[in-house]
Amino acid sequence: MKKIFPFSKYIVPAVILSAVLILSGLIPLLTKGINFGIDFKPGLVTEVRLVEPVMELTYNGAASVAVEINPWDVTLVISGVGAENETRVYPFAEYATVGDMAAAMSGVEGVSAKAITASIPADGLFANSAVASVLSSVPYDLYYSGDGQLADAEAVRNALAGLEDVSVKVAGEGAAEVFQIRIGDSGDGRTSMDLQKSITDALAAAFGGDNVAIIKTDFIGAQFSGSLVLQSVLLVVAALFLIWIYATIRFKWDFALASVIAITHDALIIISFIAWSQMEFNTVTLAAILTIIGYGINDTVVVLDRVRENTRIMNTKNFMDIVNQSQSDCFGRTMITTITTLLAVTALCIFTTGSIHDCALALIVGIISSAYSTIMITSAFLFKTRKNWKPDDEVKDLPRQKGDVVAFPDGSRV
């Protein structure tokens, strides 16, 4: 016989704990707010590295020479008037240092490559994405990702102090470290190029124009951002409503409401975690919340199905005995499902970065919360709504077709 766990003894502490966790999320919401990503907050987000260039490329000739930097090589694409269309590839495995790479590139007619720091490994070179990659007489700078940055986040904030609605944070670690700068779009007609130029000019004045390398830039307008926020809210509400409809058809009203309360609890726990951690809230994070809503209802429906079955076959007048028995019956399944899912999501959290890492971290919190709410929050709501439950309440719902065997709460059968 399976051991029956007395889950009902811990209902009150569980409800208090959940209330504290959810309400505590109001503190960062009121003081710091949610760290909305570019998807939900109009404006421009640019990732910048402040490093000195390690190589300069120039070209004097009639042809067109474009630079492409790949994870395994640097490529010069030569085309146009005065040259045969060709591609020169310089693998990092063959040209190990910046000096080797510069010497090889200088062999191309019209191209001048100057190694500023010749001994630095060529593997790890990158360019300023805001500058056109077609070479000209103006030096085209290449940088090395392994170099430490010339300033810290506080210095960058001071350099941008003259701009309105600007925030700066450090993202990534080591060679992947960048300054993530966000500037809001006030709807005054400025384009993404205007916002980008205001940031670049301020940084160039403080740290030198050659030392500012733009890694990536994203922009979203105010109108699109507002519609996306509204659609996201409607999407979550619609998901909860459809799940409630499904659960109402499958179970009684209180069972259906218990399932919706449980998954709403999980969503609120994730939002509280996001508010406390100041994790960027974007469409990927929203996808994590919707995933947990779908994941949580699966576990909850299994437990509620067992509760409904046990109300018909158990000879007891105490509804919490039925809930304890049902939760104990499903406890092993709940834990196995939770642990195996956590293993996969934890691997994503450890071995990825950026938005995928944040999504995995939100999923970890949601999966743990889902297992907890399936056991405790669902039980607490059913105990409240069925406090005066009587075994005879279930008899009228039992099958009445000819040939059916009915098990009454007192143990008799017909």
Tab-separated table of C-alpha atoms in Angstrom:
chain	number	residue	atom	x	y	z
A	1	MET	CA	0.000	0.000	0.000
A	2	LYS	CA	1.324	3.423	-0.932
A	3	LYS	CA	2.237	5.828	1.825
A	4	ILE	CA	-0.265	8.650	2.222
A	5	PHE	CA	1.361	12.052	2.762
A	6	PRO	CA	-0.569	14.505	4.999
A	7	PHE	CA	-0.438	17.412	2.550
A	8	SER	CA	-3.478	19.011	4.189
A	9	LYS	CA	-1.405	19.842	7.310
A	10	TYR	CA	0.730	22.258	5.302
A	11	ILE	CA	-1.996	24.079	3.402
A	12	VAL	CA	-2.060	27.204	5.584
A	13	PRO	CA	1.764	27.688	5.607
A	14	ALA	CA	1.795	27.053	1.844
A	15	VAL	CA	-0.845	29.709	1.182
A	16	ILE	CA	1.035	32.190	3.388
A	17	LEU	CA	4.312	31.415	1.605
A	18	SER	CA	2.744	31.898	-1.833
A	19	ALA	CA	1.132	35.171	-0.770
A	20	VAL	CA	4.448	36.468	0.589
A	21	LEU	CA	6.356	35.501	-2.569
A	22	ILE	CA	3.801	37.060	-4.909
A	23	LEU	CA	3.258	40.231	-2.863
A	24	SER	CA	7.006	40.673	-2.385
A	25	GLY	CA	7.226	41.083	-6.128
A	26	LEU	CA	5.413	44.405	-5.691
A	27	ILE	CA	8.513	45.872	-4.022
A	28	PRO	CA	10.777	45.821	-7.112
A	29	LEU	CA	7.764	46.536	-9.345
A	30	LEU	CA	7.085	49.786	-7.463
A	31	THR	CA	10.725	50.771	-6.916
A	32	LYS	CA	12.558	49.572	-10.030
A	33	GLY	CA	9.820	48.421	-12.374
A	34	ILE	CA	10.145	45.541	-14.823
A	35	ASN	CA	13.225	45.556	-17.027
A	36	PHE	CA	11.316	45.553	-20.305
A	37	GLY	CA	13.219	44.428	-23.373
A	38	ILE	CA	13.192	46.262	-26.679
A	39	ASP	CA	10.061	44.281	-27.646
A	40	PHE	CA	7.938	46.042	-25.005
A	41	LYS	CA	9.657	49.375	-24.473
A	42	PRO	CA	9.934	51.736	-27.433
A	43	GLY	CA	13.419	52.902	-28.233
A	44	LEU	CA	16.828	51.651	-29.234
A	45	VAL	CA	19.053	49.066	-27.581
A	46	THR	CA	22.663	48.950	-28.669
A	47	GLU	CA	25.496	46.733	-27.472
A	48	VAL	CA	28.879	48.448	-27.345
A	49	ARG	CA	32.460	47.470	-26.568
A	50	LEU	CA	35.040	50.110	-25.654
A	51	VAL	CA	38.374	48.735	-26.857
A	52	GLU	CA	41.334	49.990	-28.839
A	53	PRO	CA	41.699	48.814	-32.459
A	54	VAL	CA	44.367	46.199	-33.170
A	55	MET	CA	44.397	46.525	-36.993
A	56	GLU	CA	43.617	49.205	-39.577
A	57	LEU	CA	42.615	48.455	-43.171
A	58	THR	CA	42.551	50.983	-46.017
A	59	TYR	CA	42.115	50.673	-49.790
A	60	ASN	CA	43.096	52.885	-52.677
A	61	GLY	CA	41.885	51.599	-55.987
A	62	ALA	CA	39.036	51.502	-58.479
A	63	ALA	CA	37.568	48.176	-57.341
A	64	SER	CA	35.344	47.452	-54.354
A	65	VAL	CA	36.835	45.512	-51.427
A	66	ALA	CA	34.504	44.362	-48.626
A	67	VAL	CA	35.539	42.715	-45.357
A	68	GLU	CA	33.683	39.764	-43.847
A	69	ILE	CA	34.657	38.442	-40.401
A	70	ASN	CA	33.587	34.871	-39.661
A	71	PRO	CA	34.154	32.670	-36.592
A	72	TRP	CA	36.949	30.816	-38.418
A	73	ASP	CA	38.431	33.351	-40.880
A	74	VAL	CA	38.520	36.858	-42.337
A	75	THR	CA	37.476	37.230	-45.983
A	76	LEU	CA	38.111	39.998	-48.513
A	77	VAL	CA	35.531	40.127	-51.318
A	78	ILE	CA	37.008	41.956	-54.329
A	79	SER	CA	34.722	43.058	-57.152
A	80	GLY	CA	33.992	45.874	-59.574
A	81	VAL	CA	35.975	47.859	-62.109
A	82	GLY	CA	39.696	47.264	-62.359
A	83	ALA	CA	39.772	43.856	-60.661
A	84	GLU	CA	38.750	40.298	-61.226
A	85	ASN	CA	35.898	39.215	-59.017
A	86	GLU	CA	37.502	37.055	-56.371
A	87	THR	CA	37.410	36.159	-52.708
A	88	ARG	CA	40.517	36.019	-50.549
A	89	VAL	CA	40.140	33.875	-47.437
A	90	TYR	CA	42.506	34.184	-44.438
A	91	PRO	CA	41.861	31.326	-41.977
A	92	PHE	CA	42.800	31.871	-38.337
A	93	ALA	CA	44.420	28.452	-38.318
A	94	GLU	CA	46.905	29.622	-40.972
A	95	TYR	CA	47.307	33.255	-39.885
A	96	ALA	CA	47.510	32.935	-36.125
A	97	THR	CA	48.349	36.517	-35.147
A	98	VAL	CA	47.204	39.973	-36.185
A	99	GLY	CA	50.673	40.592	-37.603
A	100	ASP	CA	50.450	37.516	-39.833
A	101	MET	CA	46.971	38.495	-40.972
A	102	ALA	CA	48.041	42.087	-41.765
A	103	ALA	CA	51.065	40.944	-43.755
A	104	ALA	CA	48.946	38.591	-45.851
A	105	MET	CA	46.204	41.165	-46.525
A	106	SER	CA	48.761	43.769	-47.600
A	107	GLY	CA	49.563	41.485	-50.492
A	108	VAL	CA	46.251	42.421	-52.126
A	109	GLU	CA	46.740	45.236	-54.644
A	110	GLY	CA	45.584	48.559	-53.215
A	111	VAL	CA	44.971	47.170	-49.705
A	112	SER	CA	47.049	48.448	-46.802
A	113	ALA	CA	46.802	46.527	-43.526
A	114	LYS	CA	48.482	48.003	-40.459
A	115	ALA	CA	48.908	45.779	-37.391
A	116	ILE	CA	48.678	48.045	-34.344
A	117	THR	CA	49.198	45.133	-31.942
A	118	ALA	CA	50.866	42.451	-34.029
A	119	SER	CA	51.216	39.724	-31.371
A	120	ILE	CA	47.503	39.461	-30.523
A	121	PRO	CA	45.757	36.253	-31.761
A	122	ALA	CA	43.768	36.791	-34.942
A	123	ASP	CA	41.033	34.486	-33.665
A	124	GLY	CA	38.650	36.869	-31.936
A	125	LEU	CA	38.754	39.795	-34.355
A	126	PHE	CA	35.550	41.790	-34.799
A	127	ALA	CA	34.495	45.055	-36.411
A	128	ASN	CA	32.217	48.005	-35.709
A	129	SER	CA	28.826	46.982	-37.123
A	130	ALA	CA	27.822	50.642	-37.482
A	131	VAL	CA	30.570	51.229	-40.081
A	132	ALA	CA	30.254	50.079	-43.680
A	133	SER	CA	32.488	47.081	-44.360
A	134	VAL	CA	33.603	48.340	-47.803
A	135	LEU	CA	37.195	49.567	-47.557
A	136	SER	CA	38.199	53.102	-48.529
A	137	SER	CA	40.946	55.593	-47.747
A	138	VAL	CA	39.363	56.056	-44.291
A	139	PRO	CA	40.836	53.433	-41.904
A	140	TYR	CA	38.544	50.467	-41.208
A	141	ASP	CA	39.290	49.304	-37.664
A	142	LEU	CA	39.361	45.732	-36.413
A	143	TYR	CA	39.199	44.949	-32.698
A	144	TYR	CA	40.089	41.992	-30.499
A	145	SER	CA	37.371	40.512	-28.265
A	146	GLY	CA	39.868	39.301	-25.671
A	147	ASP	CA	40.882	42.818	-24.665
A	148	GLY	CA	39.507	44.311	-21.474
A	149	GLN	CA	37.249	47.322	-21.904
A	150	LEU	CA	38.574	50.840	-21.450
A	151	ALA	CA	35.881	51.903	-18.974
A	152	ASP	CA	33.358	50.535	-16.528
A	153	ALA	CA	29.577	50.919	-16.558
A	154	GLU	CA	29.660	53.962	-14.281
A	155	ALA	CA	32.006	55.805	-16.650
A	156	VAL	CA	29.708	54.991	-19.570
A	157	ARG	CA	26.704	56.304	-17.617
A	158	ASN	CA	28.582	59.548	-16.928
A	159	ALA	CA	29.451	59.881	-20.612
A	160	LEU	CA	25.774	59.535	-21.553
A	161	ALA	CA	24.483	61.746	-18.742
A	162	GLY	CA	23.450	64.464	-21.197
A	163	LEU	CA	20.952	62.180	-22.968
A	164	GLU	CA	17.397	61.596	-21.750
A	165	ASP	CA	15.914	58.232	-20.783
A	166	VAL	CA	19.177	56.296	-21.046
A	167	SER	CA	20.113	53.189	-19.064
A	168	VAL	CA	23.347	51.195	-19.102
A	169	LYS	CA	24.066	47.684	-17.902
A	170	VAL	CA	26.815	45.137	-18.422
A	171	ALA	CA	25.857	41.976	-20.311
A	172	GLY	CA	27.962	38.869	-20.849
A	173	GLU	CA	31.287	37.959	-19.304
A	174	GLY	CA	34.915	37.882	-20.395
A	175	ALA	CA	35.354	38.152	-24.155
A	176	ALA	CA	31.568	38.390	-24.583
A	177	GLU	CA	31.173	41.349	-22.205
A	178	VAL	CA	29.369	44.343	-23.694
A	179	PHE	CA	27.676	47.489	-22.474
A	180	GLN	CA	23.973	47.262	-23.232
A	181	ILE	CA	22.722	50.819	-23.695
A	182	ARG	CA	19.009	51.559	-23.950
A	183	ILE	CA	17.611	54.937	-25.016
A	184	GLY	CA	13.870	55.522	-25.054
A	185	ASP	CA	11.842	56.698	-28.031
A	186	SER	CA	9.749	59.651	-26.891
A	187	GLY	CA	7.763	59.685	-30.137
A	188	ASP	CA	9.238	63.030	-31.253
A	189	GLY	CA	10.034	61.751	-34.738
A	190	ARG	CA	13.658	60.757	-34.191
A	191	THR	CA	14.767	57.742	-36.214
A	192	SER	CA	16.890	54.852	-35.051
A	193	MET	CA	19.872	56.459	-36.822
A	194	ASP	CA	19.357	59.659	-34.833
A	195	LEU	CA	19.255	57.767	-31.540
A	196	GLN	CA	22.293	55.690	-32.511
A	197	LYS	CA	24.257	58.789	-33.493
A	198	SER	CA	23.497	60.526	-30.197
A	199	ILE	CA	24.918	57.534	-28.292
A	200	THR	CA	27.958	57.129	-30.558
A	201	ASP	CA	28.813	60.836	-30.459
A	202	ALA	CA	28.639	60.943	-26.662
A	203	LEU	CA	30.841	57.867	-26.283
A	204	ALA	CA	33.300	59.106	-28.919
A	205	ALA	CA	33.667	62.428	-27.094
A	206	ALA	CA	34.462	60.613	-23.849
A	207	PHE	CA	36.575	57.663	-25.013
A	208	GLY	CA	37.658	58.441	-28.591
A	209	GLY	CA	35.830	57.592	-31.795
A	210	ASP	CA	38.235	54.795	-32.780
A	211	ASN	CA	37.647	53.030	-29.464
A	212	VAL	CA	33.857	52.669	-29.814
A	213	ALA	CA	32.717	49.420	-31.456
A	214	ILE	CA	28.988	48.821	-31.985
A	215	ILE	CA	28.220	45.110	-31.752
A	216	LYS	CA	24.459	45.026	-32.337
A	217	THR	CA	21.530	47.437	-32.522
A	218	ASP	CA	17.782	46.852	-32.172
A	219	PHE	CA	15.015	49.437	-32.532
A	220	ILE	CA	11.274	49.370	-32.026
A	221	GLY	CA	8.829	52.242	-32.467
A	222	ALA	CA	6.375	53.472	-29.830
A	223	GLN	CA	3.228	52.460	-31.745
A	224	PHE	CA	4.393	48.907	-32.402
A	225	SER	CA	5.613	48.493	-28.818
A	226	GLY	CA	2.245	49.567	-27.386
A	227	SER	CA	0.297	47.160	-29.577
A	228	LEU	CA	2.681	44.323	-28.682
A	229	VAL	CA	2.147	44.879	-24.946
A	230	LEU	CA	-1.640	44.804	-25.380
A	231	GLN	CA	-1.486	41.675	-27.540
A	232	SER	CA	0.728	39.934	-24.985
A	233	VAL	CA	-1.691	40.646	-22.132
A	234	LEU	CA	-4.623	39.453	-24.237
A	235	LEU	CA	-2.682	36.333	-25.179
A	236	VAL	CA	-2.102	35.334	-21.544
A	237	VAL	CA	-5.709	36.115	-20.554
A	238	ALA	CA	-7.033	34.164	-23.546
A	239	ALA	CA	-4.855	31.165	-22.650
A	240	LEU	CA	-6.176	31.162	-19.069
A	241	PHE	CA	-9.777	31.568	-20.257
A	242	LEU	CA	-9.564	28.693	-22.751
A	243	ILE	CA	-7.983	26.454	-20.120
A	244	TRP	CA	-10.810	27.362	-17.717
A	245	ILE	CA	-13.388	26.465	-20.395
A	246	TYR	CA	-11.684	23.115	-20.991
A	247	ALA	CA	-11.429	22.338	-17.270
A	248	THR	CA	-15.076	23.329	-16.695
A	249	ILE	CA	-16.217	20.890	-19.378
A	250	ARG	CA	-13.987	18.147	-18.005
A	251	PHE	CA	-14.653	18.756	-14.279
A	252	LYS	CA	-16.959	20.698	-11.982
A	253	TRP	CA	-16.655	24.465	-11.598
A	254	ASP	CA	-14.530	24.340	-8.453
A	255	PHE	CA	-12.081	21.874	-9.991
A	256	ALA	CA	-11.818	24.108	-13.063
A	257	LEU	CA	-11.228	27.214	-10.969
A	258	ALA	CA	-8.629	25.382	-8.865
A	259	SER	CA	-6.649	24.526	-11.995
A	260	VAL	CA	-6.745	28.119	-13.283
A	261	ILE	CA	-5.725	29.500	-9.872
A	262	ALA	CA	-2.785	27.073	-9.764
A	263	ILE	CA	-1.390	28.107	-13.164
A	264	THR	CA	-2.089	31.794	-12.483
A	265	HIS	CA	-0.080	31.346	-9.275
A	266	ASP	CA	2.831	29.981	-11.346
A	267	ALA	CA	2.709	32.923	-13.753
A	268	LEU	CA	2.737	35.413	-10.863
A	269	ILE	CA	5.681	33.645	-9.224
A	270	ILE	CA	7.674	33.949	-12.474
A	271	ILE	CA	6.775	37.650	-12.766
A	272	SER	CA	7.899	38.217	-9.156
A	273	PHE	CA	11.182	36.464	-9.928
A	274	ILE	CA	11.677	38.578	-13.054
A	275	ALA	CA	10.984	41.744	-11.058
A	276	TRP	CA	13.477	40.804	-8.313
A	277	SER	CA	16.235	39.622	-10.650
A	278	GLN	CA	15.680	42.509	-13.116
A	279	MET	CA	15.887	39.940	-15.897
A	280	GLU	CA	15.001	41.430	-19.262
A	281	PHE	CA	11.312	40.866	-19.996
A	282	ASN	CA	10.912	40.218	-23.714
A	283	THR	CA	8.958	37.947	-26.053
A	284	VAL	CA	11.178	34.998	-25.110
A	285	THR	CA	10.321	35.498	-21.422
A	286	LEU	CA	6.638	35.734	-22.340
A	287	ALA	CA	6.998	32.425	-24.179
A	288	ALA	CA	8.416	30.919	-20.951
A	289	ILE	CA	5.335	32.058	-18.997
A	290	LEU	CA	2.958	30.581	-21.582
A	291	THR	CA	4.984	27.370	-21.601
A	292	ILE	CA	4.633	27.044	-17.829
A	293	ILE	CA	0.872	27.684	-18.075
A	294	GLY	CA	0.564	24.783	-20.510
A	295	TYR	CA	2.971	22.596	-18.556
A	296	GLY	CA	1.249	23.277	-15.223
A	297	ILE	CA	-2.258	22.467	-16.392
A	298	ASN	CA	-1.094	19.019	-17.472
A	299	ASP	CA	0.004	18.039	-13.960
A	300	THR	CA	-3.021	19.680	-12.357
A	301	VAL	CA	-5.532	17.878	-14.589
A	302	VAL	CA	-3.954	14.504	-13.747
A	303	VAL	CA	-4.304	15.180	-10.016
A	304	LEU	CA	-7.870	16.494	-10.330
A	305	ASP	CA	-8.805	13.430	-12.353
A	306	ARG	CA	-7.552	11.238	-9.505
A	307	VAL	CA	-9.448	13.336	-6.927
A	308	ARG	CA	-12.674	12.942	-8.916
A	309	GLU	CA	-12.148	9.199	-9.150
A	310	ASN	CA	-11.403	8.813	-5.444
A	311	THR	CA	-14.489	10.780	-4.396
A	312	ARG	CA	-16.519	7.969	-5.942
A	313	ILE	CA	-14.695	4.981	-4.507
A	314	MET	CA	-13.313	6.046	-1.116
A	315	ASN	CA	-15.456	5.414	1.958
A	316	THR	CA	-14.787	8.623	3.903
A	317	LYS	CA	-16.617	11.750	4.914
A	318	ASN	CA	-13.480	13.885	5.096
A	319	PHE	CA	-12.726	15.457	1.728
A	320	MET	CA	-9.114	16.207	2.673
A	321	ASP	CA	-8.526	12.470	3.130
A	322	ILE	CA	-9.497	12.100	-0.510
A	323	VAL	CA	-7.196	14.952	-1.550
A	324	ASN	CA	-4.282	13.522	0.469
A	325	GLN	CA	-4.844	10.096	-1.076
A	326	SER	CA	-5.072	11.525	-4.597
A	327	GLN	CA	-1.992	13.702	-4.225
A	328	SER	CA	-0.052	10.759	-2.765
A	329	ASP	CA	-1.123	8.562	-5.687
A	330	CYS	CA	0.209	11.132	-8.162
A	331	PHE	CA	3.194	12.356	-6.147
A	332	GLY	CA	5.692	10.000	-7.774
A	333	ARG	CA	4.555	10.985	-11.263
A	334	THR	CA	4.677	14.686	-10.390
A	335	MET	CA	8.239	14.436	-9.057
A	336	ILE	CA	9.543	12.322	-11.943
A	337	THR	CA	8.026	14.680	-14.513
A	338	THR	CA	9.400	17.716	-12.691
A	339	ILE	CA	12.930	16.340	-12.245
A	340	THR	CA	13.327	15.077	-15.814
A	341	THR	CA	12.081	18.380	-17.226
A	342	LEU	CA	14.389	20.301	-14.881
A	343	LEU	CA	17.395	18.332	-16.113
A	344	ALA	CA	16.833	19.467	-19.698
A	345	VAL	CA	16.056	23.072	-18.781
A	346	THR	CA	19.010	23.306	-16.364
A	347	ALA	CA	21.330	22.202	-19.177
A	348	LEU	CA	19.999	25.088	-21.287
A	349	CYS	CA	20.528	27.487	-18.396
A	350	ILE	CA	24.149	26.388	-17.861
A	351	PHE	CA	25.345	26.094	-21.441
A	352	THR	CA	23.599	29.042	-23.119
A	353	THR	CA	23.709	32.815	-22.802
A	354	GLY	CA	21.511	35.788	-23.581
A	355	SER	CA	17.757	35.454	-24.006
A	356	ILE	CA	17.851	31.626	-24.118
A	357	HIS	CA	19.608	31.566	-20.728
A	358	ASP	CA	17.005	33.948	-19.270
A	359	CYS	CA	14.181	31.854	-20.720
A	360	ALA	CA	15.653	28.685	-19.207
A	361	LEU	CA	16.060	30.377	-15.817
A	362	ALA	CA	12.416	31.515	-15.878
A	363	LEU	CA	11.366	27.976	-16.842
A	364	ILE	CA	13.280	26.509	-13.882
A	365	VAL	CA	11.406	28.787	-11.484
A	366	GLY	CA	8.111	28.015	-13.224
A	367	ILE	CA	8.606	24.230	-13.198
A	368	ILE	CA	9.381	24.196	-9.467
A	369	SER	CA	6.417	26.481	-8.799
A	370	SER	CA	4.177	24.271	-10.953
A	371	ALA	CA	4.960	21.141	-8.933
A	372	TYR	CA	4.363	23.067	-5.717
A	373	SER	CA	1.077	24.636	-6.853
A	374	THR	CA	-0.244	21.330	-8.208
A	375	ILE	CA	0.173	19.798	-4.765
A	376	MET	CA	-0.504	22.652	-2.349
A	377	ILE	CA	-2.434	25.468	-4.055
A	378	THR	CA	-4.907	23.159	-5.794
A	379	SER	CA	-5.482	21.264	-2.545
A	380	ALA	CA	-5.977	24.497	-0.592
A	381	PHE	CA	-8.660	25.772	-2.965
A	382	LEU	CA	-10.529	22.456	-3.059
A	383	PHE	CA	-10.446	22.259	0.735
A	384	LYS	CA	-11.999	25.740	0.912
A	385	THR	CA	-14.743	25.095	-1.642
A	386	ARG	CA	-15.565	21.577	-0.381
A	387	LYS	CA	-15.306	22.248	3.313
A	388	ASN	CA	-18.889	21.011	3.809
A	389	TRP	CA	-18.650	18.216	1.251
A	390	LYS	CA	-20.747	15.082	1.739
A	391	PRO	CA	-20.185	11.701	0.050
A	392	ASP	CA	-23.734	11.721	-1.305
A	393	ASP	CA	-22.848	14.771	-3.407
A	394	GLU	CA	-21.012	12.518	-5.827
A	395	VAL	CA	-23.668	9.791	-6.128
A	396	LYS	CA	-25.854	11.798	-8.475
A	397	ASP	CA	-22.943	12.187	-10.882
A	398	LEU	CA	-22.248	8.451	-11.172
A	399	PRO	CA	-23.121	6.586	-14.415
A	400	ARG	CA	-26.665	5.288	-14.706
A	401	GLN	CA	-26.536	3.370	-17.974
A	402	LYS	CA	-27.660	-0.206	-18.071
A	403	GLY	CA	-24.869	-2.615	-17.187
A	404	ASP	CA	-22.748	-0.037	-15.315
A	405	VAL	CA	-21.355	-0.997	-11.936
A	406	VAL	CA	-21.641	1.853	-9.448
A	407	ALA	CA	-19.483	2.083	-6.311
A	408	PHE	CA	-21.218	4.155	-3.642
A	409	PRO	CA	-19.270	6.083	-0.938
A	410	ASP	CA	-20.423	3.609	1.750
A	411	GLY	CA	-18.751	0.749	-0.134
A	412	SER	CA	-21.903	-0.836	-1.558
A	413	ARG	CA	-22.168	-1.619	-5.240
A	414	VAL	CA	-25.056	-1.915	-7.719
